[in-house]
């Protein structure tokens, strides 16, 4: 039974060593287990036949029924092809073969009726189908029902390995009576009412009905997500039980004095709640690893400061790390403004900190007189040693990798409490997966009196009107961002449109000073330009998305986003968060070409209707898939996902999480006999190598 996991596919009936090699290279399929887990990505109902006349738009794989009218062999040498005309009575289409030309020409006849299965494409207004699967009528009738379309590569198709061929091999395996042991513990199968593995695999390859197929897909998705959730929980439970954390037992002078005398406004309820969560967390004796999610402007900095004051009250030091020098500088100014009056000693360490100041910092860190160190990654590269670092706050997690977090811990003999702050609103179920080892707090409320940013969609032909609006804001002493999409900082064309944009803005608003930043500037020059704007010396900032993260210029009330149609929703939301930071009404103007796809227009219109980051993130994920998040995060997952989708399978993620909790409550190290098969499967499937050593 188990041997299917290791059975080389070259021994599967009909495959052999050469094709085995091909499958391994092209699809990563090496064992019978892999082959059985190579699932169709879609299904076609073999009972339904399309009319060629009804073909329209981007067509899926379909079946058509009809006769060949003519056969022509065209071209020479490598370009030889068999071009046929096929008609189903409603209309005709071309059917083309680039391979097996001679064989096809000999085996097809004009008098026979055929069922073709393939993907129609439109070429110069005519429908075409290349290398379809072909059945005579009687055969087609015999294989009615749902039929899987397998993911393939062009190379495989050219070697005549199509969906049907894969299906045949898989069926040979399924019919060989070999079975895979179900890795899921019986308790989980029962409590979650999941289809057993053997049945699910059979259903996926040979569905008996749409409903059972659905159940089978759910089961396989569950399995993938269950590995991840169990793994994450084991890691975090183990860390909690093994890693002793500092105990912040008291709320002392710094915290209290700040709260009663320095706080410039009332905390929002959400801020209070999160501060309380942090207080409880840091007093358990275990290390805190908490993610604070809060939309742009929700006041995360203040929460971070209060957590740091708590550390200081208990005799520890704290540090706050930001992804860029600009941000670190801004945090430093903010924190000093808020807390230096109560005698908190705060200093800034970045790549450009002078040697003299560096020495002071090193001394004060070592003797404990420095309370809070604000910095960039430089803090990690620097040979800084804290006397007793109790809390590390990391702003904007996604620019600050897990590896860096780990290096931070090495700054201490005992790992400090870690607070990660992010403004990237990640739907809860996704957070559960990608940040599965962190506890999550959400600041789901903005400070009162904030006026939502008024967002408008404008087309290129309304540009003059937009410029007049900018002129009015500037005349009132406000500042303006103009953002260009420079996705690829090396793209010459994009750079040119950015430079042209800058030139024309300088010309139109010649009475004002215009700062200019993009990713290709040297850091010193970039900081200089940013500073021009931040200090108010420049009234307009023409920029690329380098300003996306965290910059705080409350006097900037207008943001124009050029070619907004080229940005993703979440990115637009991040950009928009740069305005609306003061008391004045702010505006975000999305400039777009007039001719855009329907979905693009809907996306942009959503931005004009809502400012809720979570609504936007959710919509973004549904439209694009987890996209960026998936790209960077999924590669960090301990297990590969083949069938589950982080964006759309939220419900299954929750279910898997609950089941994993229950399983581990009952058997924390997965050592009970009934969970052995599962523990082994986890070990065999994981991409992680080291951490599993302790589980057997
Ligand atoms: P973010 O969560 O984006 O990091 P910040 O911490 O920069 O947000 O806060 C945004 C602005 O809101 C700052 O100017 C801050 O002083 C202000 N702010 C924070 N909390 C409150 C509050 N409870 N009431 C009023 N204003 C607040
Ligand atoms: Mg912030």
Coordinates of N, CA and C in Angstrom, one line a residue, residues 376-534:
X376 N 16.8 51.4 11.3 CA 16.5 50.6 10.1 C 17.1 49.2 10.3
X377 N 17.2 48.5 9.2 CA 18.0 47.2 9.2 C 19.4 47.4 9.8
X378 N 19.9 48.6 9.6 CA 21.2 48.9 10.1 C 21.4 48.4 11.6
X379 N 20.4 48.4 12.3 CA 20.4 48.0 13.7 C 20.9 46.5 13.7
X380 N 20.5 45.8 12.7 CA 20.8 44.3 12.7 C 22.3 44.1 12.3
X381 N 22.7 45.0 11.3 CA 24.0 44.8 10.8 C 25.0 45.4 11.7
X382 N 24.6 46.3 12.5 CA 25.5 47.0 13.4 C 25.9 46.1 14.6
X383 N 27.1 46.2 15.1 CA 27.5 45.3 16.2 C 26.8 45.8 17.5
X384 N 25.6 46.2 17.5 CA 25.0 46.7 18.7 C 24.7 45.6 19.7
X385 N 24.9 45.9 20.9 CA 24.6 44.9 22.0 C 23.7 45.7 23.0
X386 N 22.5 45.1 23.2 CA 21.7 45.8 24.2 C 22.0 45.2 25.6
X387 N 21.8 46.0 26.6 CA 22.0 45.5 28.0 C 20.9 44.5 28.2
X388 N 19.7 44.9 27.9 CA 18.6 43.9 28.1 C 17.4 44.3 27.2
X389 N 17.4 43.9 26.0 CA 16.3 44.2 25.1 C 15.1 43.3 25.5
X390 N 14.0 44.0 25.8 CA 12.8 43.3 26.2 C 11.7 43.3 25.2
X391 N 11.8 44.2 24.3 CA 10.7 44.3 23.3 C 11.2 44.8 22.0
X392 N 11.0 44.2 20.9 CA 11.3 44.7 19.6 C 10.0 44.9 18.8
X393 N 9.9 46.1 18.3 CA 8.7 46.4 17.4 C 9.2 46.5 16.0
X394 N 8.5 45.9 15.1 CA 8.8 45.9 13.7 C 7.7 46.5 12.9
X395 N 8.0 47.6 12.2 CA 6.9 48.3 11.5 C 7.0 47.7 10.0
X396 N 5.8 47.5 9.5 CA 5.7 47.0 8.1 C 6.4 45.7 7.9
X397 N 5.9 44.7 8.4 CA 6.4 43.3 8.3 C 6.8 42.9 6.9
X398 N 6.0 43.2 5.9 CA 6.3 42.5 4.6 C 7.6 43.0 4.0
X399 N 8.2 44.0 4.5 CA 9.5 44.4 4.0 C 10.6 43.9 4.9
X400 N 10.2 43.2 6.0 CA 11.1 42.8 7.0 C 11.0 41.3 7.2
X401 N 11.8 40.6 6.6 CA 11.6 39.1 6.5 C 11.7 38.4 7.8
X402 N 11.3 37.2 7.8 CA 11.4 36.3 8.9 C 12.8 36.1 9.3
X403 N 13.7 36.0 8.3 CA 15.1 35.8 8.6 C 15.7 36.9 9.5
X404 N 15.2 38.1 9.1 CA 15.7 39.3 9.9 C 15.2 39.3 11.3
X405 N 13.9 38.8 11.4 CA 13.4 38.7 12.8 C 14.2 37.8 13.6
X406 N 14.7 36.7 13.0 CA 15.5 35.7 13.7 C 16.8 36.3 14.1
X407 N 17.4 37.2 13.3 CA 18.6 37.8 13.6 C 18.5 38.7 14.8
X408 N 17.3 39.3 14.9 CA 17.0 40.2 16.0 C 17.2 39.5 17.3
X409 N 16.7 38.3 17.3 CA 16.7 37.5 18.6 C 18.1 37.3 19.0
X410 N 19.0 37.2 18.1 CA 20.4 36.9 18.5 C 21.0 38.1 19.2
X411 N 20.4 39.2 19.2 CA 20.9 40.4 19.9 C 20.8 40.2 21.4
X412 N 20.2 39.2 21.8 CA 19.9 38.9 23.2 C 20.2 37.5 23.6
X413 N 20.4 37.2 24.8 CA 20.5 35.8 25.2 C 19.1 35.2 25.2
X414 N 18.1 36.0 25.7 CA 16.8 35.5 25.7 C 16.0 36.3 24.6
X415 N 15.2 35.6 23.8 CA 14.5 36.4 22.8 C 13.5 37.4 23.4
X416 N 13.6 38.6 22.8 CA 12.7 39.7 23.3 C 11.2 39.4 22.9
X417 N 10.3 40.1 23.5 CA 8.9 40.0 22.9 C 9.0 40.7 21.6
X418 N 8.1 40.2 20.6 CA 8.1 40.8 19.3 C 6.7 41.3 18.9
X419 N 6.7 42.5 18.5 CA 5.4 43.1 18.1 C 5.6 43.5 16.6
X420 N 4.8 42.9 15.7 CA 5.0 43.3 14.3 C 3.8 44.1 13.9
X421 N 4.0 45.3 13.3 CA 2.9 46.1 12.9 C 2.8 46.1 11.4
X422 N 1.6 45.9 10.9 CA 1.4 46.0 9.4 C 0.1 46.7 9.0
X423 N 0.3 47.5 8.0 CA -0.9 48.2 7.5 C -1.5 47.5 6.3
X424 N -0.8 46.4 5.9 CA -1.4 45.6 4.8 C -2.5 44.8 5.3
X425 N -3.7 45.1 5.0 CA -4.8 44.4 5.6 C -4.9 43.0 4.9
X426 N -4.7 42.0 5.7 CA -4.8 40.7 5.2 C -6.0 40.0 5.8
X427 N -6.9 39.5 4.9 CA -8.1 38.8 5.4 C -7.7 37.8 6.5
X428 N -8.5 37.6 7.5 CA -8.2 36.8 8.6 C -7.7 35.4 8.3
X429 N -8.4 34.8 7.4 CA -8.0 33.4 7.2 C -6.6 33.3 6.5
X430 N -6.3 34.3 5.7 CA -5.0 34.3 5.1 C -3.9 34.6 6.2
X431 N -4.2 35.5 7.1 CA -3.3 35.8 8.2 C -3.0 34.5 9.0
X432 N -4.1 33.8 9.1 CA -4.0 32.5 9.9 C -3.0 31.6 9.3
X433 N -2.9 31.7 8.0 CA -2.0 30.8 7.3 C -0.6 31.3 7.1
X434 N -0.5 32.6 6.6 CA 0.9 33.1 6.4 C 1.6 33.6 7.7
X435 N 0.8 34.0 8.6 CA 1.3 34.4 9.9 C 0.9 33.5 11.0
X436 N 0.7 32.2 10.6 CA 0.1 31.3 11.5 C 0.8 31.1 12.8
X437 N 2.0 31.5 12.9 CA 2.7 31.3 14.2 C 2.7 32.6 15.0
X438 N 2.0 33.6 14.5 CA 1.8 34.9 15.3 C 0.4 35.0 15.8
X439 N 0.3 35.6 17.0 CA -1.1 35.9 17.4 C -1.4 37.3 16.7
X440 N -2.7 37.4 16.4 CA -3.1 38.6 15.7 C -4.0 39.5 16.4
X441 N -3.6 40.8 16.5 CA -4.5 41.9 17.0 C -4.9 42.8 15.9
X442 N -6.1 43.3 15.9 CA -6.6 44.1 14.9 C -7.1 45.5 15.4
X443 N -6.5 46.6 14.9 CA -7.0 47.9 15.2 C -8.0 48.2 14.1
X444 N -9.3 48.0 14.4 CA -10.3 48.1 13.4 C -11.1 49.3 13.5
X445 N -10.5 50.4 13.8 CA -11.2 51.7 14.1 C -10.2 52.8 13.8
X446 N -10.7 53.8 13.2 CA -9.9 55.0 13.0 C -10.2 56.0 14.0
X447 N -9.2 56.9 14.4 CA -9.5 58.0 15.4 C -10.6 58.8 14.9
X448 N -11.4 59.3 15.8 CA -12.6 60.1 15.5 C -12.2 61.4 14.7
X449 N -13.2 61.9 13.9 CA -13.0 63.2 13.3 C -12.2 63.1 12.0
X450 N -11.7 61.9 11.6 CA -11.1 61.7 10.4 C -12.1 61.8 9.2
X451 N -11.8 62.6 8.3 CA -12.7 62.7 7.1 C -12.2 61.6 6.1
X452 N -13.1 60.7 5.7 CA -12.6 59.8 4.7 C -12.1 60.5 3.4
X453 N -11.1 60.0 2.8 CA -10.5 60.6 1.6 C -11.6 60.5 0.5
X454 N -11.8 61.6 -0.1 CA -12.8 61.6 -1.2 C -12.1 61.1 -2.5
X455 N -12.5 60.0 -3.0 CA -11.8 59.4 -4.2 C -12.6 59.5 -5.5
X456 N -11.9 60.0 -6.5 CA -12.6 60.3 -7.8 C -11.9 59.6 -8.9
X457 N -12.7 59.1 -9.8 CA -12.1 58.4 -11.0 C -12.3 59.4 -12.2
X458 N -11.1 59.8 -12.7 CA -11.1 60.7 -13.9 C -10.4 60.2 -15.0
X459 N -10.8 60.5 -16.2 CA -10.2 60.0 -17.4 C -9.3 61.1 -18.0
X460 N -8.4 60.6 -18.9 CA -7.4 61.5 -19.5 C -7.9 62.8 -20.1
X461 N -9.2 62.7 -20.7 CA -9.7 63.9 -21.3 C -10.2 64.9 -20.3
X462 N -10.2 64.5 -19.0 CA -10.6 65.5 -18.0 C -9.4 66.1 -17.2
X463 N -8.2 65.9 -17.8 CA -7.0 66.3 -17.2 C -7.0 67.8 -16.7
X464 N -7.5 68.7 -17.6 CA -7.4 70.1 -17.3 C -8.2 70.4 -16.1
X465 N -9.3 69.8 -16.0 CA -10.2 70.0 -14.8 C -9.5 69.6 -13.5
X466 N -8.8 68.4 -13.6 CA -8.0 67.9 -12.5 C -6.9 68.9 -12.1
X467 N -6.2 69.4 -13.1 CA -5.1 70.4 -12.8 C -5.7 71.6 -12.1
X468 N -6.9 72.1 -12.5 CA -7.5 73.2 -11.9 C -7.7 72.9 -10.4
X469 N -8.2 71.7 -10.1 CA -8.4 71.3 -8.7 C -7.1 71.3 -7.9
X470 N -6.1 70.8 -8.5 CA -4.8 70.8 -7.8 C -4.4 72.2 -7.5
X471 N -4.6 73.1 -8.5 CA -4.2 74.5 -8.4 C -4.9 75.1 -7.2
X472 N -6.2 74.8 -7.0 CA -6.9 75.4 -5.8 C -6.3 74.9 -4.5
X473 N -6.0 73.6 -4.4 CA -5.4 73.1 -3.2 C -4.1 73.8 -2.9
X474 N -3.2 73.9 -3.9 CA -1.9 74.5 -3.8 C -2.1 76.0 -3.3
X475 N -3.1 76.7 -3.9 CA -3.3 78.1 -3.5 C -3.7 78.2 -2.1
X476 N -4.3 77.1 -1.5 CA -4.7 77.2 -0.1 C -3.6 76.7 0.8
X477 N -2.4 76.5 0.2 CA -1.2 76.1 1.0 C -1.1 74.6 1.2
X478 N -1.8 73.8 0.5 CA -1.7 72.4 0.7 C -0.7 71.8 -0.2
X479 N -0.3 70.5 0.1 CA 0.7 69.9 -0.8 C 0.0 68.7 -1.5
X480 N 0.7 68.3 -2.6 CA 0.1 67.4 -3.5 C 1.1 66.3 -4.0
X481 N 0.6 65.0 -3.9 CA 1.4 63.9 -4.5 C 1.0 63.6 -5.9
X482 N 1.9 63.4 -6.8 CA 1.5 62.8 -8.1 C 2.3 61.6 -8.3
X483 N 1.6 60.5 -8.4 CA 2.2 59.1 -8.5 C 2.2 58.5 -9.8
X484 N 3.3 58.0 -10.3 CA 3.3 57.3 -11.6 C 3.6 55.8 -11.3
X485 N 3.0 55.0 -12.1 CA 3.2 53.5 -12.0 C 4.6 53.2 -12.6
X486 N 5.6 53.0 -11.8 CA 6.8 52.5 -12.4 C 7.0 51.1 -11.8
X487 N 6.4 50.2 -12.5 CA 6.5 48.8 -12.0 C 7.9 48.3 -12.1
X488 N 8.5 48.5 -13.3 CA 9.8 48.0 -13.5 C 10.7 49.2 -13.5
X489 N 11.5 49.4 -12.5 CA 12.4 50.6 -12.4 C 13.4 50.7 -13.5
X490 N 13.5 49.6 -14.3 CA 14.5 49.7 -15.4 C 13.9 49.9 -16.8
X491 N 12.5 49.9 -16.8 CA 11.9 50.0 -18.1 C 12.0 51.4 -18.6
X492 N 12.7 51.5 -19.8 CA 13.0 52.8 -20.4 C 11.8 53.6 -20.7
X493 N 10.8 52.9 -21.3 CA 9.6 53.6 -21.6 C 8.9 54.2 -20.4
X494 N 8.8 53.4 -19.4 CA 8.1 53.9 -18.2 C 8.9 55.1 -17.6
X495 N 10.2 54.9 -17.6 CA 11.0 56.0 -17.0 C 10.8 57.3 -17.8
X496 N 10.6 57.1 -19.1 CA 10.4 58.3 -19.9 C 9.1 59.0 -19.6
X497 N 8.1 58.2 -19.4 CA 6.8 58.8 -19.1 C 6.8 59.5 -17.8
X498 N 7.6 58.9 -16.9 CA 7.7 59.6 -15.5 C 8.5 60.9 -15.7
X499 N 9.6 60.9 -16.5 CA 10.3 62.1 -16.6 C 9.5 63.2 -17.4
X500 N 8.7 62.7 -18.4 CA 7.8 63.7 -19.1 C 6.8 64.3 -18.2
X501 N 6.2 63.4 -17.3 CA 5.2 63.8 -16.4 C 5.8 64.9 -15.5
X502 N 7.0 64.6 -15.0 CA 7.7 65.6 -14.1 C 7.8 66.9 -14.8
X503 N 8.4 66.9 -16.1 CA 8.6 68.1 -16.8 C 7.3 68.9 -17.0
X504 N 6.2 68.2 -17.3 CA 5.0 69.0 -17.6 C 4.4 69.5 -16.3
X505 N 4.5 68.8 -15.2 CA 4.1 69.4 -13.9 C 4.9 70.6 -13.6
X506 N 6.2 70.6 -13.8 CA 7.0 71.8 -13.5 C 6.5 73.0 -14.3
X507 N 6.2 72.6 -15.6 CA 5.8 73.7 -16.5 C 4.4 74.3 -16.0
X508 N 3.5 73.4 -15.8 CA 2.1 73.9 -15.5 C 2.1 74.6 -14.1
X509 N 2.8 74.1 -13.1 CA 2.8 74.7 -11.8 C 4.1 75.4 -11.6
X510 N 4.5 76.3 -12.5 CA 5.8 76.9 -12.4 C 6.0 77.8 -11.2
X511 N 4.9 78.2 -10.5 CA 5.1 79.0 -9.3 C 5.5 78.2 -8.1
X512 N 5.5 76.8 -8.2 CA 5.7 76.0 -7.0 C 6.9 75.2 -7.2
X513 N 7.4 74.7 -6.1 CA 8.6 73.8 -6.2 C 8.2 72.4 -6.2
X514 N 8.8 71.6 -7.1 CA 8.4 70.2 -7.3 C 9.5 69.3 -7.0
X515 N 9.3 68.4 -6.0 CA 10.3 67.4 -5.7 C 10.0 66.1 -6.5
X516 N 11.1 65.3 -6.7 CA 11.0 64.2 -7.6 C 11.7 63.0 -7.1
X517 N 11.0 61.9 -6.8 CA 11.7 60.7 -6.3 C 11.3 59.4 -7.1
X518 N 12.3 58.6 -7.3 CA 12.0 57.3 -7.9 C 13.1 56.3 -7.4
X519 N 12.8 55.1 -7.6 CA 13.7 54.1 -7.1 C 15.1 54.0 -7.6
X520 N 15.4 54.7 -8.7 CA 16.7 54.7 -9.3 C 17.6 55.8 -8.7
X521 N 17.1 56.7 -7.9 CA 17.9 57.7 -7.3 C 18.8 57.1 -6.2
X522 N 19.9 57.8 -6.0 CA 20.8 57.3 -4.9 C 20.1 57.7 -3.6
X523 N 20.3 56.8 -2.6 CA 19.6 57.1 -1.3 C 19.7 58.5 -0.8
X524 N 20.9 59.1 -0.9 CA 21.1 60.4 -0.4 C 20.2 61.4 -1.1
X525 N 20.2 61.3 -2.4 CA 19.4 62.2 -3.3 C 17.9 62.0 -3.0
X526 N 17.5 60.7 -2.8 CA 16.1 60.4 -2.5 C 15.7 61.0 -1.2
X527 N 16.5 60.9 -0.2 CA 16.2 61.5 1.1 C 16.1 63.0 1.0
X528 N 17.0 63.6 0.2 CA 17.0 65.0 0.1 C 15.7 65.5 -0.6
X529 N 15.3 64.8 -1.6 CA 14.0 65.1 -2.3 C 12.8 64.9 -1.4
X530 N 12.8 63.8 -0.7 CA 11.7 63.5 0.3 C 11.6 64.6 1.3
X531 N 12.8 65.0 1.8 CA 12.8 65.9 2.9 C 12.3 67.3 2.4
X532 N 12.6 67.6 1.1 CA 12.0 68.9 0.5 C 10.5 68.9 0.7
X533 N 9.9 67.8 0.4 CA 8.5 67.7 0.5 C 8.0 67.6 1.9
X534 N 8.6 66.8 2.7 CA 8.2 66.6 4.1 C 8.3 67.9 4.9

